[in-house]
mmCIF file of N, CA and C in Angstrom:
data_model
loop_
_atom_site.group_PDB
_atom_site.id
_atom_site.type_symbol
_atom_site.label_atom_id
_atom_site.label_comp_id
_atom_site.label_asym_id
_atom_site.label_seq_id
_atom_site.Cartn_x
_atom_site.Cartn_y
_atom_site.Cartn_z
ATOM 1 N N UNK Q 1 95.118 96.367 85.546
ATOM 2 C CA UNK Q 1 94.893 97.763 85.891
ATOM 3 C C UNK Q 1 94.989 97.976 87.402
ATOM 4 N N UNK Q 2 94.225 97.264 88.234
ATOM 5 C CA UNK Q 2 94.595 97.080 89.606
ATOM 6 C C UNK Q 2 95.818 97.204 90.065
ATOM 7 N N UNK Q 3 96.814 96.204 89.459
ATOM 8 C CA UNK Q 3 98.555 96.093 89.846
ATOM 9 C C UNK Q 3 99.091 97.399 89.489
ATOM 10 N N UNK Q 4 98.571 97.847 88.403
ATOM 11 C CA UNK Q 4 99.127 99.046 87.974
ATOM 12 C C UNK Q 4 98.853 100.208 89.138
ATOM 13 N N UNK Q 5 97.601 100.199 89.061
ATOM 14 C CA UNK Q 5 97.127 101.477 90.250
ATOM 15 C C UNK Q 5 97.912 101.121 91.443
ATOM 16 N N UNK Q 6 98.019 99.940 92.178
ATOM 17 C CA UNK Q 6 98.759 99.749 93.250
ATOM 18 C C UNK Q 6 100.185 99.989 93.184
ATOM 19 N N UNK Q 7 100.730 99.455 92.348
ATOM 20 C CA UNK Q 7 102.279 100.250 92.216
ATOM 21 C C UNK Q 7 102.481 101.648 92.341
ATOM 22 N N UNK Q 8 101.630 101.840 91.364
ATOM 23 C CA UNK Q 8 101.628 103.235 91.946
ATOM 24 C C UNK Q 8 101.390 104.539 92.698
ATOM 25 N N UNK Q 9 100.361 103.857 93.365
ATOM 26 C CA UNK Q 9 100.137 104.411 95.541
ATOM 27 C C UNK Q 9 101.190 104.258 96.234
ATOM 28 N N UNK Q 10 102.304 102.686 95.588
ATOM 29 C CA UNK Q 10 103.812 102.416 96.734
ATOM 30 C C UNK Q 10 104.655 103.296 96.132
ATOM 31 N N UNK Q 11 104.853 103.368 94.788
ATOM 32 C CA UNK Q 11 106.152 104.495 94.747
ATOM 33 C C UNK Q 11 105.540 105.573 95.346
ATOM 34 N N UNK Q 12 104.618 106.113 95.175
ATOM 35 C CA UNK Q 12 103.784 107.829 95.491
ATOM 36 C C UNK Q 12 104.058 107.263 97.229
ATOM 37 N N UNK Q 13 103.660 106.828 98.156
ATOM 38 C CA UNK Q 13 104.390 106.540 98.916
ATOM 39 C C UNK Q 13 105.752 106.373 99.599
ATOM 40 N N UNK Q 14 106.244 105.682 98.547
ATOM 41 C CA UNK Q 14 108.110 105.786 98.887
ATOM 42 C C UNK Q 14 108.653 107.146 98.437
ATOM 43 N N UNK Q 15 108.485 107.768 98.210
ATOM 44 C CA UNK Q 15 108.481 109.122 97.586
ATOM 45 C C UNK Q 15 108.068 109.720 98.842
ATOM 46 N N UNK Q 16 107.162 109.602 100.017
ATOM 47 C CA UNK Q 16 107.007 110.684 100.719
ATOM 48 C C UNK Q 16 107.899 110.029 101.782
ATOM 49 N N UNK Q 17 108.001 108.841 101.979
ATOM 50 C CA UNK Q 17 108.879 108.091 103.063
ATOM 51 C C UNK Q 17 109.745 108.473 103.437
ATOM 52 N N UNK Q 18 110.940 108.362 101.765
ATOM 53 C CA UNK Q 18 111.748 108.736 101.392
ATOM 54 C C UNK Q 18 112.251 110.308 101.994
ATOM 55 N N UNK Q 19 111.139 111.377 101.453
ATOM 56 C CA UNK Q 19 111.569 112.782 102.109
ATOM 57 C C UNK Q 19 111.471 112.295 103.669
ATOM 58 N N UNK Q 20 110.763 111.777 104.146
ATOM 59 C CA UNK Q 20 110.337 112.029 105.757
ATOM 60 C C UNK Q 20 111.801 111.496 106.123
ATOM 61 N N UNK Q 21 112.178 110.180 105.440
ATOM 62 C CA UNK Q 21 113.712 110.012 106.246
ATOM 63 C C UNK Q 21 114.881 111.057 105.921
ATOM 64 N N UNK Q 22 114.811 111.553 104.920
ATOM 65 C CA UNK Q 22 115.904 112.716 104.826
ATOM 66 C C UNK Q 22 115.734 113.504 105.778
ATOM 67 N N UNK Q 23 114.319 114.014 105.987
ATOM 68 C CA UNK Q 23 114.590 115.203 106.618
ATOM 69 C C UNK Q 23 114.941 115.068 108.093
ATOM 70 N N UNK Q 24 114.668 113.643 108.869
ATOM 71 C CA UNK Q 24 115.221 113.263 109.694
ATOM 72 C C UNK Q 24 116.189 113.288 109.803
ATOM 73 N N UNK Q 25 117.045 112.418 108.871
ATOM 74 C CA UNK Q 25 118.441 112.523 108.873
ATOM 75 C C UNK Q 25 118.754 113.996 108.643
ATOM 76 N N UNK Q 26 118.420 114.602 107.818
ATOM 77 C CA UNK Q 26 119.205 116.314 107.752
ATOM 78 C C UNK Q 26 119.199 116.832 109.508
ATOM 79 N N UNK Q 27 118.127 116.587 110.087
ATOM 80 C CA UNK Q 27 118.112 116.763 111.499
ATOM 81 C C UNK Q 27 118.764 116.144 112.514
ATOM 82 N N UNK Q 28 119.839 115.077 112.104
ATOM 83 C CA UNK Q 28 120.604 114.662 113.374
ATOM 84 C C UNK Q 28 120.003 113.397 113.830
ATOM 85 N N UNK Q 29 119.119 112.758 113.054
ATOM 86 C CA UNK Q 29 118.400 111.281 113.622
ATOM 87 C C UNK Q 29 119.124 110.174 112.806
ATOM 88 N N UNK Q 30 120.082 109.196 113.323
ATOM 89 C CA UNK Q 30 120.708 108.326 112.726
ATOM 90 C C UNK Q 30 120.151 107.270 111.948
ATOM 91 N N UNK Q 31 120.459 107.565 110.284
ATOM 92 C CA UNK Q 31 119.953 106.662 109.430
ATOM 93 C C UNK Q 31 119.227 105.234 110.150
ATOM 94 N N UNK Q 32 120.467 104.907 110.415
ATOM 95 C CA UNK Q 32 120.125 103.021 111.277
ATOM 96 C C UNK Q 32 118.902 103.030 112.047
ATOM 97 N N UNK Q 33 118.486 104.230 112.626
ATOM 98 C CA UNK Q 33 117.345 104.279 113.264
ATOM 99 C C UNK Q 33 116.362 104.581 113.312
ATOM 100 N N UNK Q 34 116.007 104.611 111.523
ATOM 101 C CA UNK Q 34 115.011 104.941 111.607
ATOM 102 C C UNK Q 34 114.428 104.187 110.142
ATOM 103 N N UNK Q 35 113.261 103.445 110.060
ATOM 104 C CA UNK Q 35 112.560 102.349 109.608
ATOM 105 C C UNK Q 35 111.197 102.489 109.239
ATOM 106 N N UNK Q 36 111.239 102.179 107.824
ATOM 107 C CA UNK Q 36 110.115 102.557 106.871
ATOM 108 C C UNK Q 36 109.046 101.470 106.488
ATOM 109 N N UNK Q 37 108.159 101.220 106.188
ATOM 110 C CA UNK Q 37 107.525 99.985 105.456
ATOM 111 C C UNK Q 37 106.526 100.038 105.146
ATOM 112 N N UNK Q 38 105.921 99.775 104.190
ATOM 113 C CA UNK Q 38 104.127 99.684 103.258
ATOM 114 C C UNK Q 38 103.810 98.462 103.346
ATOM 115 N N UNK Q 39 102.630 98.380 104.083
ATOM 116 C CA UNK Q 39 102.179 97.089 104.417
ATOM 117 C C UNK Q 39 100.565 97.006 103.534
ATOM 118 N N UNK Q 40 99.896 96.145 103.531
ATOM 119 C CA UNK Q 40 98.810 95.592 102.537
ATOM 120 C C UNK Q 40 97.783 95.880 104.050
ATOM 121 N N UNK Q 41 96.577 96.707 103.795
ATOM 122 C CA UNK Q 41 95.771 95.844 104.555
ATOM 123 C C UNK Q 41 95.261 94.952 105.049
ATOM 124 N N UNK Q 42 95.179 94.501 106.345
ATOM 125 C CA UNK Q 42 94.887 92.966 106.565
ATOM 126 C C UNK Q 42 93.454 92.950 107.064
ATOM 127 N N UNK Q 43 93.347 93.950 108.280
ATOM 128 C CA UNK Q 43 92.229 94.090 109.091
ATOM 129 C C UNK Q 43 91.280 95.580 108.899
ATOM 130 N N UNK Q 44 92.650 96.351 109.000
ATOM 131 C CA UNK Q 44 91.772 97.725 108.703
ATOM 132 C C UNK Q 44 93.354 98.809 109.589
ATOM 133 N N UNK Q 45 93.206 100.064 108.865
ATOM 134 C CA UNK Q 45 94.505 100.611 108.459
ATOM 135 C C UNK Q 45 94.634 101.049 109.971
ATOM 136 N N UNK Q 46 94.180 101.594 110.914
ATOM 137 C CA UNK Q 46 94.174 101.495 112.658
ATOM 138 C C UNK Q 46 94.719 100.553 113.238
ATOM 139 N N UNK Q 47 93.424 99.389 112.891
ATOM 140 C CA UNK Q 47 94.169 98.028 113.765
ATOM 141 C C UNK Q 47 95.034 97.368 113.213
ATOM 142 N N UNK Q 48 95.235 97.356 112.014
ATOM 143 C CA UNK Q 48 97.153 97.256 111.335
ATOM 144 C C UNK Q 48 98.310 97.772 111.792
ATOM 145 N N UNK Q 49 98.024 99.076 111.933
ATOM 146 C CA UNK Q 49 98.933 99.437 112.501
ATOM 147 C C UNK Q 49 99.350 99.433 114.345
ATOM 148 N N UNK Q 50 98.233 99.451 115.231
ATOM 149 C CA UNK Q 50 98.615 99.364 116.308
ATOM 150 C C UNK Q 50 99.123 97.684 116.393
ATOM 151 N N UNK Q 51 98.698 96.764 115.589
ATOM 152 C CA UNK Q 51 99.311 95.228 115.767
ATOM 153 C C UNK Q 51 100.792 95.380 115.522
ATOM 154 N N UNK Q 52 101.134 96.203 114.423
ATOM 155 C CA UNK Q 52 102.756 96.350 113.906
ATOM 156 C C UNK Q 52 103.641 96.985 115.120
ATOM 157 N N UNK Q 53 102.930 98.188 115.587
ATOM 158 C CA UNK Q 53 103.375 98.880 116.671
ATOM 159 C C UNK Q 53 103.698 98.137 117.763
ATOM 160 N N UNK Q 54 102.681 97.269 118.391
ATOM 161 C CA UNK Q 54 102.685 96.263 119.168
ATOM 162 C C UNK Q 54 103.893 95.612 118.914
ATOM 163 N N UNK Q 55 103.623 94.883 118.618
ATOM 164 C CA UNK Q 55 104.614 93.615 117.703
ATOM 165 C C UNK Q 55 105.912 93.933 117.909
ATOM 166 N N UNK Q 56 105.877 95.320 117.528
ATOM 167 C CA UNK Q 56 107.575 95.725 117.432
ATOM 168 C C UNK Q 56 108.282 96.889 118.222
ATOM 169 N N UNK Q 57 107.395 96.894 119.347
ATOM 170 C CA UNK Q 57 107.672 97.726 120.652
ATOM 171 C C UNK Q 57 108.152 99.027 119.961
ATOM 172 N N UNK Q 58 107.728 99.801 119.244
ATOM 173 C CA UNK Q 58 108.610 101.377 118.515
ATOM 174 C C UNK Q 58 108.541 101.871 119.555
ATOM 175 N N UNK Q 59 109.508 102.729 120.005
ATOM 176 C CA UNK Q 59 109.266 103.862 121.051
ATOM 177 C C UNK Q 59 108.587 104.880 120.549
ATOM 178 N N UNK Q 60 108.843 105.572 119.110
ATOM 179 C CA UNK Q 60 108.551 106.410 118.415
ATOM 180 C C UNK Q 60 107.505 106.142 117.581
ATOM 181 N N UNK Q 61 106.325 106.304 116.715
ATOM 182 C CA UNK Q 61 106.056 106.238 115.548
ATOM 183 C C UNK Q 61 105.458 107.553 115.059
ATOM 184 N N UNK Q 62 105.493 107.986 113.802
ATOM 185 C CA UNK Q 62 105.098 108.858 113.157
ATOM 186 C C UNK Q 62 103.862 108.621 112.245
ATOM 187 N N UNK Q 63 102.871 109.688 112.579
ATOM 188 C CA UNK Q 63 101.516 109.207 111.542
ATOM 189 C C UNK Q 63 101.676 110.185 110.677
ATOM 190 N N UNK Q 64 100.740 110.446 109.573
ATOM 191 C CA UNK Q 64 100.287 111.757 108.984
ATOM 192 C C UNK Q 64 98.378 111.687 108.987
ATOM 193 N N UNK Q 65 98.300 112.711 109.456
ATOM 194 C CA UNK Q 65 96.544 113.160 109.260
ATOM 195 C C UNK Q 65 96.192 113.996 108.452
ATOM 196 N N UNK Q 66 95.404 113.367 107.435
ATOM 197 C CA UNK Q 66 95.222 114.006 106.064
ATOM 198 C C UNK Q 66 94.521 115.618 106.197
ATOM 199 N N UNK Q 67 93.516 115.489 106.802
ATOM 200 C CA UNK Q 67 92.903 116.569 107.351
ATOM 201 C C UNK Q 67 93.421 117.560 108.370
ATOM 202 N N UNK Q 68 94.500 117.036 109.045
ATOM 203 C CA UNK Q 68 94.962 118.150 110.314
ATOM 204 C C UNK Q 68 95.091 119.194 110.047
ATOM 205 N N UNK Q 69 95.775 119.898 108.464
ATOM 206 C CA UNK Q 69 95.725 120.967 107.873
ATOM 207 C C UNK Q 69 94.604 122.123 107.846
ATOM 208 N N UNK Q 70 93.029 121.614 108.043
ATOM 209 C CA UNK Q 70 91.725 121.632 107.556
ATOM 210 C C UNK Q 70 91.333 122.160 108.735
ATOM 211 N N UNK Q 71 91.955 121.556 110.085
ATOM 212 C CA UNK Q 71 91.830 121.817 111.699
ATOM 213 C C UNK Q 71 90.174 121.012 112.060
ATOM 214 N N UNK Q 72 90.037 120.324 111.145
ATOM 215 C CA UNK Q 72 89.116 119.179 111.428
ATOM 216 C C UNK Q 72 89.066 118.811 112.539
ATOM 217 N N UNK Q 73 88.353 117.795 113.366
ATOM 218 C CA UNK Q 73 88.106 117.450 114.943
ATOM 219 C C UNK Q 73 88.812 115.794 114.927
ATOM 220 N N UNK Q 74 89.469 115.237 115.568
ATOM 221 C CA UNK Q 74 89.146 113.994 115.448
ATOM 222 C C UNK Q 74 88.229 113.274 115.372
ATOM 223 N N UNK Q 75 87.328 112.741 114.554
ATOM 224 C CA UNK Q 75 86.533 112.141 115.024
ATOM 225 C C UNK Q 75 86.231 110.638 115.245
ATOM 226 N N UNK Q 76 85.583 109.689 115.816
ATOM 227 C CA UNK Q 76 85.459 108.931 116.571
ATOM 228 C C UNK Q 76 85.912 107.576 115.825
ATOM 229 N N UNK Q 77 85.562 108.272 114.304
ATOM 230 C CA UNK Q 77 85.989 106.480 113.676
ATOM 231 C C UNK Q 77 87.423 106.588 112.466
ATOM 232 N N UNK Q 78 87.940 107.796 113.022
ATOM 233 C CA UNK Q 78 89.135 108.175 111.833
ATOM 234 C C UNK Q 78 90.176 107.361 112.551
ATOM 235 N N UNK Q 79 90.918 106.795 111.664
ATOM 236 C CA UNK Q 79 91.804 106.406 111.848
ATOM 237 C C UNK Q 79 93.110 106.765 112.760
ATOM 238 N N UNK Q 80 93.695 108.005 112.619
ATOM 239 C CA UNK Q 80 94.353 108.874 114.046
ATOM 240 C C UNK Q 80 93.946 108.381 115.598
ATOM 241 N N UNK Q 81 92.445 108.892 115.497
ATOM 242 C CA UNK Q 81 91.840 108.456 116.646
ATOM 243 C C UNK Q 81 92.065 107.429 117.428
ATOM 244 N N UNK Q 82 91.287 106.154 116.536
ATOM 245 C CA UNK Q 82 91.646 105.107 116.515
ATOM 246 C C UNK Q 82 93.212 104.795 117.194
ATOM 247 N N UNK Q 83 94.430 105.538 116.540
ATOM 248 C CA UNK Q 83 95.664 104.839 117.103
ATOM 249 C C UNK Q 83 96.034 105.400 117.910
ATOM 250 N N UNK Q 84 95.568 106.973 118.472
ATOM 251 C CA UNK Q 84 96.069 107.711 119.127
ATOM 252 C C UNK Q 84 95.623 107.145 120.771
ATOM 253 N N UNK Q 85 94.177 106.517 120.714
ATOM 254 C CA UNK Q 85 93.456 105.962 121.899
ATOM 255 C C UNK Q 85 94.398 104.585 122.341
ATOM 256 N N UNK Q 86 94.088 103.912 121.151
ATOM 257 C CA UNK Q 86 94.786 102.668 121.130
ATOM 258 C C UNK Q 86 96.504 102.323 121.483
ATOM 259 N N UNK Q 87 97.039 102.793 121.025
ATOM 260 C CA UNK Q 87 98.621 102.867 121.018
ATOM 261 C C UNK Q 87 99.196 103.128 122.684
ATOM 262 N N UNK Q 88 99.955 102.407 123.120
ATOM 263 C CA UNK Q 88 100.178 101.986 123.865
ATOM 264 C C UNK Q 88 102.129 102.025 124.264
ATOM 265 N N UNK Q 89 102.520 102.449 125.202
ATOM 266 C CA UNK Q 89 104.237 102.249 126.081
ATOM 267 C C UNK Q 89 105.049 103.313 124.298
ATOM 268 N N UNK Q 90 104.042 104.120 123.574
ATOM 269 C CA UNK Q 90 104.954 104.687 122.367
ATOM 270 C C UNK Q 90 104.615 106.050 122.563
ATOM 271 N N UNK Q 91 105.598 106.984 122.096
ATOM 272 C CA UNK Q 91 105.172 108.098 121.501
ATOM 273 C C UNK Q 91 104.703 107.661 120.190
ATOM 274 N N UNK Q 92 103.566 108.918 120.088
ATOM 275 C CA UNK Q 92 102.741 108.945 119.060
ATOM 276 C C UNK Q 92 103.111 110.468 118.505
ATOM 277 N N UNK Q 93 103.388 110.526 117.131
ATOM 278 C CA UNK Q 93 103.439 111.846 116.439
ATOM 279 C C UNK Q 93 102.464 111.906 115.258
ATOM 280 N N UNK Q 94 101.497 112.749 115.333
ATOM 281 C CA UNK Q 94 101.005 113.302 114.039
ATOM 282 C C UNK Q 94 100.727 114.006 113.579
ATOM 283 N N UNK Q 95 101.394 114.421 112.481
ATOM 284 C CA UNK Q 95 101.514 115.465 111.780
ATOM 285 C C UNK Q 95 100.339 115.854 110.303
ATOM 286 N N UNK Q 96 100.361 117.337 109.832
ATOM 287 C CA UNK Q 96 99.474 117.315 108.805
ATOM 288 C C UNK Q 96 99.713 117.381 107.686
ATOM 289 N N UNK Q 97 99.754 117.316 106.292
ATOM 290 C CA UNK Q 97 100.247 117.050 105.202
ATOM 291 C C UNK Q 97 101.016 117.600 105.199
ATOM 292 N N UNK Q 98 101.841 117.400 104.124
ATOM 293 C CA UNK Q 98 103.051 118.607 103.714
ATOM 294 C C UNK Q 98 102.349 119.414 102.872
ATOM 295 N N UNK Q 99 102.738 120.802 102.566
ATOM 296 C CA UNK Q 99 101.948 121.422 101.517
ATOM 297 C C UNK Q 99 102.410 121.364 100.181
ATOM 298 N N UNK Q 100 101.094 121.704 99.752
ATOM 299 C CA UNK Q 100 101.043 121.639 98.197
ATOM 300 C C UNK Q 100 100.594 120.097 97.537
ATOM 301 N N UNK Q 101 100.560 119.326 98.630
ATOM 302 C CA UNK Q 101 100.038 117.754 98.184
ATOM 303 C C UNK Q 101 98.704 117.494 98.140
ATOM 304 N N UNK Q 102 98.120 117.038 97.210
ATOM 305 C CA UNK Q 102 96.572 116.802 97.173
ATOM 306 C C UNK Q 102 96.236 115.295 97.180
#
């Protein structure tokens, strides 16, 4: 039941990936350059990601903030926060859901 539920957070995932690279590409951003991936938690979903970021010098990366929609505050232990402080020599983009997604 576990494997099951997890498969299916990665397609429901590749599914939003998926649009985010189209709509890039519909916008003039060259396929080749632009790079997707679902990774497993290791440490915790912040410091996962600024290690990947690290690691792989992005100039760019793109987040989504579940709440930005809501006009919520950052607060101190959300994850955004977390990478927005942390993150380092990158642009940082984050955006708020797409609508109609729950």
């Amino acid at each position: 039941e576990l494997e099951k539920w997890r498969l299916g957070w990665v397609d429901r995932m590749q599914r939003l990936l998926d649009e985010g690279r189209n709509i890039l590409i519909s916008k003039g951003v060259p396929a080749a350059r632009i790079k997707t991936r679902i990774n497993t938690i290791a440490q915790g979903i912040a410091q996962d990601l600024l290690k990947v970021i690290g690691q792989n010098s992005y100039q760019v990366v793109v987040i989504g903030k579940k709440s930005f929609r809501q006009a919520k505050p950052f607060n101190l232990g959300s994850h955004a926060n977390k990478v927005m402080f942390g993150v380092k020599n990158t642009i940082l983009v984050i955006v708020d859901s797409p609508k109609g997604r729950k």
